[in-house]
Coordinates of C-alpha atoms in Angstrom, one line a residue:
X1 CA 200.9 -24.9 226.6
X2 CA 200.0 -22.5 223.8
X3 CA 196.3 -22.6 224.8
X4 CA 197.2 -21.9 228.4
X5 CA 199.4 -18.9 227.3
X6 CA 196.6 -17.5 225.2
X7 CA 194.1 -17.9 228.0
X8 CA 196.4 -16.3 230.6
X9 CA 197.3 -13.4 228.2
X10 CA 193.6 -12.7 227.7
X11 CA 193.0 -12.7 231.4
X12 CA 195.9 -10.4 232.0
X13 CA 194.7 -8.0 229.3
X14 CA 191.2 -8.0 230.8
X15 CA 192.7 -7.3 234.2
X16 CA 194.8 -4.5 232.8
X17 CA 191.8 -2.9 231.1
X18 CA 190.0 -3.1 234.4
X19 CA 192.9 -1.2 236.0
X20 CA 192.8 1.3 233.2
X21 CA 189.1 2.0 233.8
X22 CA 189.6 2.1 237.5
X23 CA 192.4 4.6 237.1
X24 CA 190.5 6.9 234.7
X25 CA 187.1 6.7 236.3
X26 CA 187.3 4.9 239.6
X27 CA 184.8 2.3 238.3
X28 CA 185.7 -1.4 239.0
X29 CA 184.3 -3.3 236.0
X30 CA 185.2 -6.8 237.3
X31 CA 183.9 -6.0 240.8
X32 CA 180.6 -4.6 239.4
X33 CA 180.1 -7.7 237.2
X34 CA 180.7 -10.1 240.0
X35 CA 178.8 -8.3 242.8
X36 CA 181.2 -5.8 244.3
X37 CA 185.0 -5.9 244.9
X38 CA 184.5 -7.7 248.3
X39 CA 182.1 -10.3 247.0
X40 CA 183.6 -13.8 247.1
X41 CA 183.0 -14.4 243.3
X42 CA 184.8 -11.1 242.5
X43 CA 187.7 -12.1 244.7
X44 CA 188.0 -15.4 242.9
X45 CA 188.1 -13.5 239.6
X46 CA 190.9 -11.3 240.9
X47 CA 192.8 -14.4 242.1
X48 CA 192.4 -16.0 238.7
X49 CA 193.8 -12.9 236.9
X50 CA 196.7 -12.8 239.4
X51 CA 197.5 -16.5 238.8
X52 CA 197.5 -15.8 235.1
X53 CA 200.1 -13.1 235.7
X54 CA 202.2 -15.6 237.6
X55 CA 201.9 -18.1 234.8
X56 CA 203.2 -15.5 232.4
X57 CA 206.3 -15.0 234.5
X58 CA 207.6 -18.3 233.2
X59 CA 208.0 -17.2 229.6
X60 CA 209.2 -13.8 230.7
X61 CA 212.0 -15.2 232.8
X62 CA 212.9 -17.7 230.1
X63 CA 213.1 -15.0 227.5
X64 CA 216.2 -13.6 229.3
X65 CA 218.1 -16.8 228.6
X66 CA 216.7 -18.3 225.4
X67 CA 215.1 -15.5 223.4
X68 CA 211.6 -14.2 223.3
X69 CA 210.1 -16.5 220.6
X70 CA 211.5 -19.7 222.1
X71 CA 210.3 -18.7 225.5
X72 CA 206.8 -18.1 224.3
X73 CA 206.8 -21.6 222.9
X74 CA 208.5 -23.0 226.0
X75 CA 211.1 -24.6 223.8
X76 CA 214.3 -25.5 225.6
X77 CA 217.6 -25.6 223.8
X78 CA 220.0 -28.5 224.6

């Protein structure tokens, strides 16, 4: 799970940086790299970033009940 958490965090960071650039300059880096915002490959990239965000909801929700460090490790107390 640690590898998946690292991958999804990297994807979320890249997506967030894309939003930052879009907000500051109106330029969509991901869309440009993958052929435009409406291009099917760009849309797949957006979906992957969105799924990464959904994946990261699990440790966030768990952190409310078991603490942040344990939630990041997906450790469950008995």
